[in-house]
PDB file of C-alpha atoms in Angstrom:
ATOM      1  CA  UNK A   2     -45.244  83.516 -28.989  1.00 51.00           C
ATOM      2  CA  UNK A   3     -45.122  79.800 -28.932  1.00 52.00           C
ATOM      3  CA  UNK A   4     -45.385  78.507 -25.770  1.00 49.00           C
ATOM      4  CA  UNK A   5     -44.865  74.975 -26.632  1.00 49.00           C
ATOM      5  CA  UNK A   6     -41.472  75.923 -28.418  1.00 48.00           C
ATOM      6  CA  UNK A   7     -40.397  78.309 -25.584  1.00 46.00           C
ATOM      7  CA  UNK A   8     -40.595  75.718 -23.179  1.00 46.00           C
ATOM      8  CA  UNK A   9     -38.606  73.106 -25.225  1.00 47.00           C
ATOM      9  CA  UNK A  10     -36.393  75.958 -25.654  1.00 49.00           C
ATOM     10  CA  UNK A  11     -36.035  76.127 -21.813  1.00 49.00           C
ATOM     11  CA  UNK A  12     -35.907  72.511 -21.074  1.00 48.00           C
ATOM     12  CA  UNK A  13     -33.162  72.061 -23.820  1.00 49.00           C
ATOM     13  CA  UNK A  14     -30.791  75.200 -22.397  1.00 52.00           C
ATOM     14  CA  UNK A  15     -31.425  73.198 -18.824  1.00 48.00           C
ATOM     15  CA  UNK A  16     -30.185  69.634 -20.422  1.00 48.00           C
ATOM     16  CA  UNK A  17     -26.971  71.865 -21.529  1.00 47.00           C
ATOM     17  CA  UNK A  18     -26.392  73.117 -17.991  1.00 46.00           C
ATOM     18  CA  UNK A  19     -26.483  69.280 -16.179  1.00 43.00           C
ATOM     19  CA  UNK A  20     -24.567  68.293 -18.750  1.00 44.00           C
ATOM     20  CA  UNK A  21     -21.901  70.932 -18.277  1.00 44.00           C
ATOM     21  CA  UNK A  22     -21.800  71.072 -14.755  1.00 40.00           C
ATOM     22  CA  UNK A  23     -22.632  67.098 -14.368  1.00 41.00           C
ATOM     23  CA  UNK A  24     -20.278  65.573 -16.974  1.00 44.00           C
ATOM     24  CA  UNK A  25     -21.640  62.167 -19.167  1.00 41.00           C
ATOM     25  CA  UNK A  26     -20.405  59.080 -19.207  1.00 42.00           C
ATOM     26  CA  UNK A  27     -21.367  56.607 -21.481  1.00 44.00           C
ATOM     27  CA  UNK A  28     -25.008  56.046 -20.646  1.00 46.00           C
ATOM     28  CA  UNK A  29     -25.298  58.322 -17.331  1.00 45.00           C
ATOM     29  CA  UNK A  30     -25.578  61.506 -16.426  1.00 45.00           C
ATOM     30  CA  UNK A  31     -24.386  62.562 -13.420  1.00 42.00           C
ATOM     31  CA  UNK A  32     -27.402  65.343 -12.655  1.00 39.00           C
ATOM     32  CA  UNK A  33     -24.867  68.018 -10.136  1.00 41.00           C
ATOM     33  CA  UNK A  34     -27.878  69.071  -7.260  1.00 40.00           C
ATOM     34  CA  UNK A  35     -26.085  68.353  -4.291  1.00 44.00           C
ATOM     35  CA  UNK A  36     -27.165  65.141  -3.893  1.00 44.00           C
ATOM     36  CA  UNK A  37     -26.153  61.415  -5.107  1.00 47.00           C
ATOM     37  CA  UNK A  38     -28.601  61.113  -8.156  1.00 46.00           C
ATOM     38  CA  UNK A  39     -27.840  59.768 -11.659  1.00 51.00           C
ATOM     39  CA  UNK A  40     -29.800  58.910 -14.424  1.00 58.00           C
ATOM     40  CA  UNK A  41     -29.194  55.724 -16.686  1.00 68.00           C
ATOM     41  CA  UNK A  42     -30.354  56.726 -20.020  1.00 77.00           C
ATOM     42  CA  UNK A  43     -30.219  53.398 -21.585  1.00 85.00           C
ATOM     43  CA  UNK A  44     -29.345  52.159 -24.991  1.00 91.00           C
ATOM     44  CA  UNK A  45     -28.873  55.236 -27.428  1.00 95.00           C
ATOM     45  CA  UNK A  46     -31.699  56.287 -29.828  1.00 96.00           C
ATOM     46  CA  UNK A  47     -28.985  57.390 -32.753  1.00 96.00           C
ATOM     47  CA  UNK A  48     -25.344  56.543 -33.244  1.00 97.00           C
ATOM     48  CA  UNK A  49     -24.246  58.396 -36.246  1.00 97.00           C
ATOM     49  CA  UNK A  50     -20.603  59.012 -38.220  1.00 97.00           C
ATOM     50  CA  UNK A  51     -20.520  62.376 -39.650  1.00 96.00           C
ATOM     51  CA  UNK A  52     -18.324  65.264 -40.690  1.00 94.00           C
ATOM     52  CA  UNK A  53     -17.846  68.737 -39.635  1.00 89.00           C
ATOM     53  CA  UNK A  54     -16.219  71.473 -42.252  1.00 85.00           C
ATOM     54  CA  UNK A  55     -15.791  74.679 -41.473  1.00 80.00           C
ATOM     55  CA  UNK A  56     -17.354  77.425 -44.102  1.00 86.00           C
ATOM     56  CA  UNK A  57     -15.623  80.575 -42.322  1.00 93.00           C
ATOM     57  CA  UNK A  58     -15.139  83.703 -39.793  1.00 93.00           C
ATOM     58  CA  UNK A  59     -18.590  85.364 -39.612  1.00 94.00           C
ATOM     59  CA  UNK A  60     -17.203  88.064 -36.602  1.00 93.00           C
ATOM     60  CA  UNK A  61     -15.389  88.030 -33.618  1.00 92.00           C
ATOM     61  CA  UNK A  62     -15.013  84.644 -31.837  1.00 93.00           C
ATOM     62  CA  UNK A  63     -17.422  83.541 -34.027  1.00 96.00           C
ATOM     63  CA  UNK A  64     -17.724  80.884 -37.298  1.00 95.00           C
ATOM     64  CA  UNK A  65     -20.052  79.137 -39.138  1.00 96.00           C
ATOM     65  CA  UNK A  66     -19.815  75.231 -39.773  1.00 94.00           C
ATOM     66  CA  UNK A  67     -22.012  72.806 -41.773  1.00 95.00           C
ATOM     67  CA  UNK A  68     -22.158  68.914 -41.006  1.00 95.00           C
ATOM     68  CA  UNK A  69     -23.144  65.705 -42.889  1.00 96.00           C
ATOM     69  CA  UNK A  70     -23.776  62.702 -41.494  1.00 96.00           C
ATOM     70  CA  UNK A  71     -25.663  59.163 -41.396  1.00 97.00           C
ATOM     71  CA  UNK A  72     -26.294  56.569 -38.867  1.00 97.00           C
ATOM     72  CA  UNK A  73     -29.021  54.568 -37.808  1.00 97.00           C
ATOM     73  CA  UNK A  74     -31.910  55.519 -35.396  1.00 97.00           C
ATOM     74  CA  UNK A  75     -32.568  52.622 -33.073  1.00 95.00           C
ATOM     75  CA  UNK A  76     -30.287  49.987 -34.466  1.00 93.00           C
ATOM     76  CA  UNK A  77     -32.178  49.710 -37.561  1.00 95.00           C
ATOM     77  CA  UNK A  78     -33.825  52.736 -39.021  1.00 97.00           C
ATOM     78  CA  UNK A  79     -30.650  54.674 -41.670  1.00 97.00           C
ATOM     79  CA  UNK A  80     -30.876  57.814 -41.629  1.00 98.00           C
ATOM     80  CA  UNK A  81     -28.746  60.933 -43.404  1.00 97.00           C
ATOM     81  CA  UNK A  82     -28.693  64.537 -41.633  1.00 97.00           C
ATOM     82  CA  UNK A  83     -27.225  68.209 -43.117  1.00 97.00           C
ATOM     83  CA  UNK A  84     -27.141  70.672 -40.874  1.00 97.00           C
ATOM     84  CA  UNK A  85     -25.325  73.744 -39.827  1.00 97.00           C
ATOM     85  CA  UNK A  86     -24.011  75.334 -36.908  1.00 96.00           C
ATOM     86  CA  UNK A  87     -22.541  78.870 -35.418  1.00 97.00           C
ATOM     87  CA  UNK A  88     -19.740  78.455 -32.977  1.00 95.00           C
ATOM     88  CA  UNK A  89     -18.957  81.092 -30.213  1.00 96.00           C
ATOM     89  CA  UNK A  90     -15.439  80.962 -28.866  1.00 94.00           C
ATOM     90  CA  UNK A  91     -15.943  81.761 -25.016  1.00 91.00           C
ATOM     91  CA  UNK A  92     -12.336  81.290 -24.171  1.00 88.00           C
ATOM     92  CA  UNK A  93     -10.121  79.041 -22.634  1.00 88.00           C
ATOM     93  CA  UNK A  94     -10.924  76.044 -24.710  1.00 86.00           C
ATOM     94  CA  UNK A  95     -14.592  76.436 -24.237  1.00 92.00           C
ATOM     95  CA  UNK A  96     -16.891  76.949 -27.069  1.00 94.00           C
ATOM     96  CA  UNK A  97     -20.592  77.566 -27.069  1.00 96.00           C
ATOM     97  CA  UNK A  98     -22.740  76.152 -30.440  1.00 96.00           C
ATOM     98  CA  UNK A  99     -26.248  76.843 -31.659  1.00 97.00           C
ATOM     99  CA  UNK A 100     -27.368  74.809 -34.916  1.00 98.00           C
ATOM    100  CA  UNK A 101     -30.004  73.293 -37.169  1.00 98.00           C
ATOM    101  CA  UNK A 102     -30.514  70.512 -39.393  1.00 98.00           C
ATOM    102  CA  UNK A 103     -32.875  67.686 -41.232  1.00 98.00           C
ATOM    103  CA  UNK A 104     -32.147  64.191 -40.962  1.00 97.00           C
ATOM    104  CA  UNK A 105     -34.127  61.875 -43.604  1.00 98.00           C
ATOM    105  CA  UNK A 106     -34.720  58.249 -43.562  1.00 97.00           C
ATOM    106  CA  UNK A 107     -34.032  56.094 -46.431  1.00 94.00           C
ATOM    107  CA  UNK A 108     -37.937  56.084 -47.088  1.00 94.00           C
ATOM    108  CA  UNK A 109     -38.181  59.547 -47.358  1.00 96.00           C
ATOM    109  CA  UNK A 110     -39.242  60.936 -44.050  1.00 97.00           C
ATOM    110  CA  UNK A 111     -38.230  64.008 -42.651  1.00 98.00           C
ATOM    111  CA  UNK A 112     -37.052  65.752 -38.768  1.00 98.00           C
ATOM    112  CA  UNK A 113     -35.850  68.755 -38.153  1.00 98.00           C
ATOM    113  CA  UNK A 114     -34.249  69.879 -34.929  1.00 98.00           C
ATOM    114  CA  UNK A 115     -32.182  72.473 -33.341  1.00 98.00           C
ATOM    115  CA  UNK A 116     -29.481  72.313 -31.072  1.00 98.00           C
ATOM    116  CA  UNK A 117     -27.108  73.651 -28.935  1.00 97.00           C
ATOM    117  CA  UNK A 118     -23.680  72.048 -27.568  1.00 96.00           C
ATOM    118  CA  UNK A 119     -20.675  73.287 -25.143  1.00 95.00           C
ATOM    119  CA  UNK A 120     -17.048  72.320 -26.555  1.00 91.00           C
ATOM    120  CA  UNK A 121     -14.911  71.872 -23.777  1.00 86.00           C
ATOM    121  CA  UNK A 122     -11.554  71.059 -25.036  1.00 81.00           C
ATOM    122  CA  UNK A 123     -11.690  67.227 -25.123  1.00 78.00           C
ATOM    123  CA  UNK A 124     -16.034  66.517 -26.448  1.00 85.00           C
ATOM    124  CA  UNK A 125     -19.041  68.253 -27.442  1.00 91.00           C
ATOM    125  CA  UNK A 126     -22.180  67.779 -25.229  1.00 94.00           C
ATOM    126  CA  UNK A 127     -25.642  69.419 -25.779  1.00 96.00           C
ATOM    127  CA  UNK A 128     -29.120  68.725 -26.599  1.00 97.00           C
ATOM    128  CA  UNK A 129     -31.460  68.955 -29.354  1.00 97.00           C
ATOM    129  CA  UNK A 130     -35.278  69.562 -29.788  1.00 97.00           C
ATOM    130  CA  UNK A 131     -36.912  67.853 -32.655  1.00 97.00           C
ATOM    131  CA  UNK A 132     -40.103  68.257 -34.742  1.00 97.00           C
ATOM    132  CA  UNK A 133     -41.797  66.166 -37.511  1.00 97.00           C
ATOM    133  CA  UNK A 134     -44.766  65.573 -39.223  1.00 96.00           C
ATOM    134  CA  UNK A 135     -44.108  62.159 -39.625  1.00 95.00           C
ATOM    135  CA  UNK A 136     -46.625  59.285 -38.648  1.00 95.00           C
ATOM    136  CA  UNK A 137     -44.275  56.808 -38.949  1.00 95.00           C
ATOM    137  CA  UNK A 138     -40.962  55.228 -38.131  1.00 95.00           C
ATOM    138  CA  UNK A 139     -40.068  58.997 -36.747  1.00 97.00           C
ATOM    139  CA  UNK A 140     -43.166  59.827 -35.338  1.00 96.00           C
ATOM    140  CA  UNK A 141     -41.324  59.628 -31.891  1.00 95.00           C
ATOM    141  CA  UNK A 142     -39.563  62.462 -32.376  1.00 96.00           C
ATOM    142  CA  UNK A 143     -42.264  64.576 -32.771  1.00 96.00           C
ATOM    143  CA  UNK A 144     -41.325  67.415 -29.788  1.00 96.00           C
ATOM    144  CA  UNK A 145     -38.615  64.980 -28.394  1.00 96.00           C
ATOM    145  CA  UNK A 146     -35.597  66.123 -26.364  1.00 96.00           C
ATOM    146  CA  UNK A 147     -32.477  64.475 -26.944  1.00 96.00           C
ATOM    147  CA  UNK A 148     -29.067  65.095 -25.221  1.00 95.00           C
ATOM    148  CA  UNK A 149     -25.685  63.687 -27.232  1.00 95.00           C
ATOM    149  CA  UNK A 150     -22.252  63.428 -26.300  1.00 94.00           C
ATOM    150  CA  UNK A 151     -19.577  63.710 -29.678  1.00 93.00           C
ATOM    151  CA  UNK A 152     -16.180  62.776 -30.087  1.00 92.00           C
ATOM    152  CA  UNK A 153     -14.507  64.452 -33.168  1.00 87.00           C
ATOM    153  CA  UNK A 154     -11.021  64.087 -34.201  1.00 87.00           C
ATOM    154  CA  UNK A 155      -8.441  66.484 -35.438  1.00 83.00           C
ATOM    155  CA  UNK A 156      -9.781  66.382 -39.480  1.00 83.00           C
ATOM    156  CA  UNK A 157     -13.485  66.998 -38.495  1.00 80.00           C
ATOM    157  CA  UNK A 158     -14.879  63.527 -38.543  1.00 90.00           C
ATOM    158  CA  UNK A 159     -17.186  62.735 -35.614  1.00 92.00           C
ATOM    159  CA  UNK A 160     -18.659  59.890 -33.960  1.00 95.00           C
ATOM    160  CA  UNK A 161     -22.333  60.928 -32.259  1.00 95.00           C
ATOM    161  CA  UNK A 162     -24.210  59.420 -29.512  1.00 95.00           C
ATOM    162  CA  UNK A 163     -27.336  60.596 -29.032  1.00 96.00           C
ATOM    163  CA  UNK A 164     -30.096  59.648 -26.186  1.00 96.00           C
ATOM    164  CA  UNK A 165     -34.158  60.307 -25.896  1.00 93.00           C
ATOM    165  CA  UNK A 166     -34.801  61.849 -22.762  1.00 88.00           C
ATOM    166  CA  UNK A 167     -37.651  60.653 -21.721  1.00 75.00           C
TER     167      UNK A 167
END
């Protein structure tokens, strides 16, 4: 087993629960321990448009989605991403989602990531764990964590926020 991955694995399920049980606003997150603690994650590292289809039923409470989008990665690098995504209806307006995807620059370089995200009626919050070869402008994101926050409307078109936890 990979230990690295397992504990990025771990570390991105725990983002998911603070986010869940602490809420985001839009630079903090409100970390739910008990005591008064937030943490200001700054200026986002991606702000992307994109759009969400869905491709179909795959079982109970479940469905498969794809997504495309582009943005730009620090205020400067454009970037696309494809990517798709299994959603688990939990109930009550609450959906659990586990996904993949590539983002490329313009140049040609390439990320991958996973993610997961919690749908709970209004947003979509979550965290993703990316992985590149790249020695350049994505270097950075070479075993990064990164928790988002997306609003989507009614048609499937999104507007993503995403932050580098550092």
């Amino acid at each position: 087993m990979n230990t690295k991955r397992f504990i990025i694995s771990i570390t991105a399920g725990f983002a998911v629960v603070l986010l869940l049980f602490g809420g985001t606003g839009t630079n903090t997150i409100l970390f739910n321990t008990g005591y008064a603690q937030t943490a200001t994650l700054g200026e986002p590292i991606f702000v992307e448009q994109g759009e969400d289809t869905l491709v179909g039923e795959i079982g109970p409470n479940r469905t498969q989605h794809t997504f495309t989008s582009n943005g730009t990665m620090n205020g400067n690098i454009e970037y696309d991403k494809t990517g798709e995504y299994v959603s688990f209806s939990k109930g009550n307006n609450l959906t659990f989602d586990k996904g993949h995807a590539v983002m490329k620059t313009k140049d040609g370089e390439t990320a991958n990531y996973t993610f997961i995200e919690v749908f709970n009626g209004t947003d979509y919050q979550g965290a993703s764990v990316y992985s590149t070869n790249s020695t350049g402008k994505l270097s950075v994101l070479d075993n990064a964590l990164v928790i988002f926050k997306i609003e989507q409307d009614e048609s499937g078109n999104y507007v993503d926020k995403q932050w580098l936890w550092k």
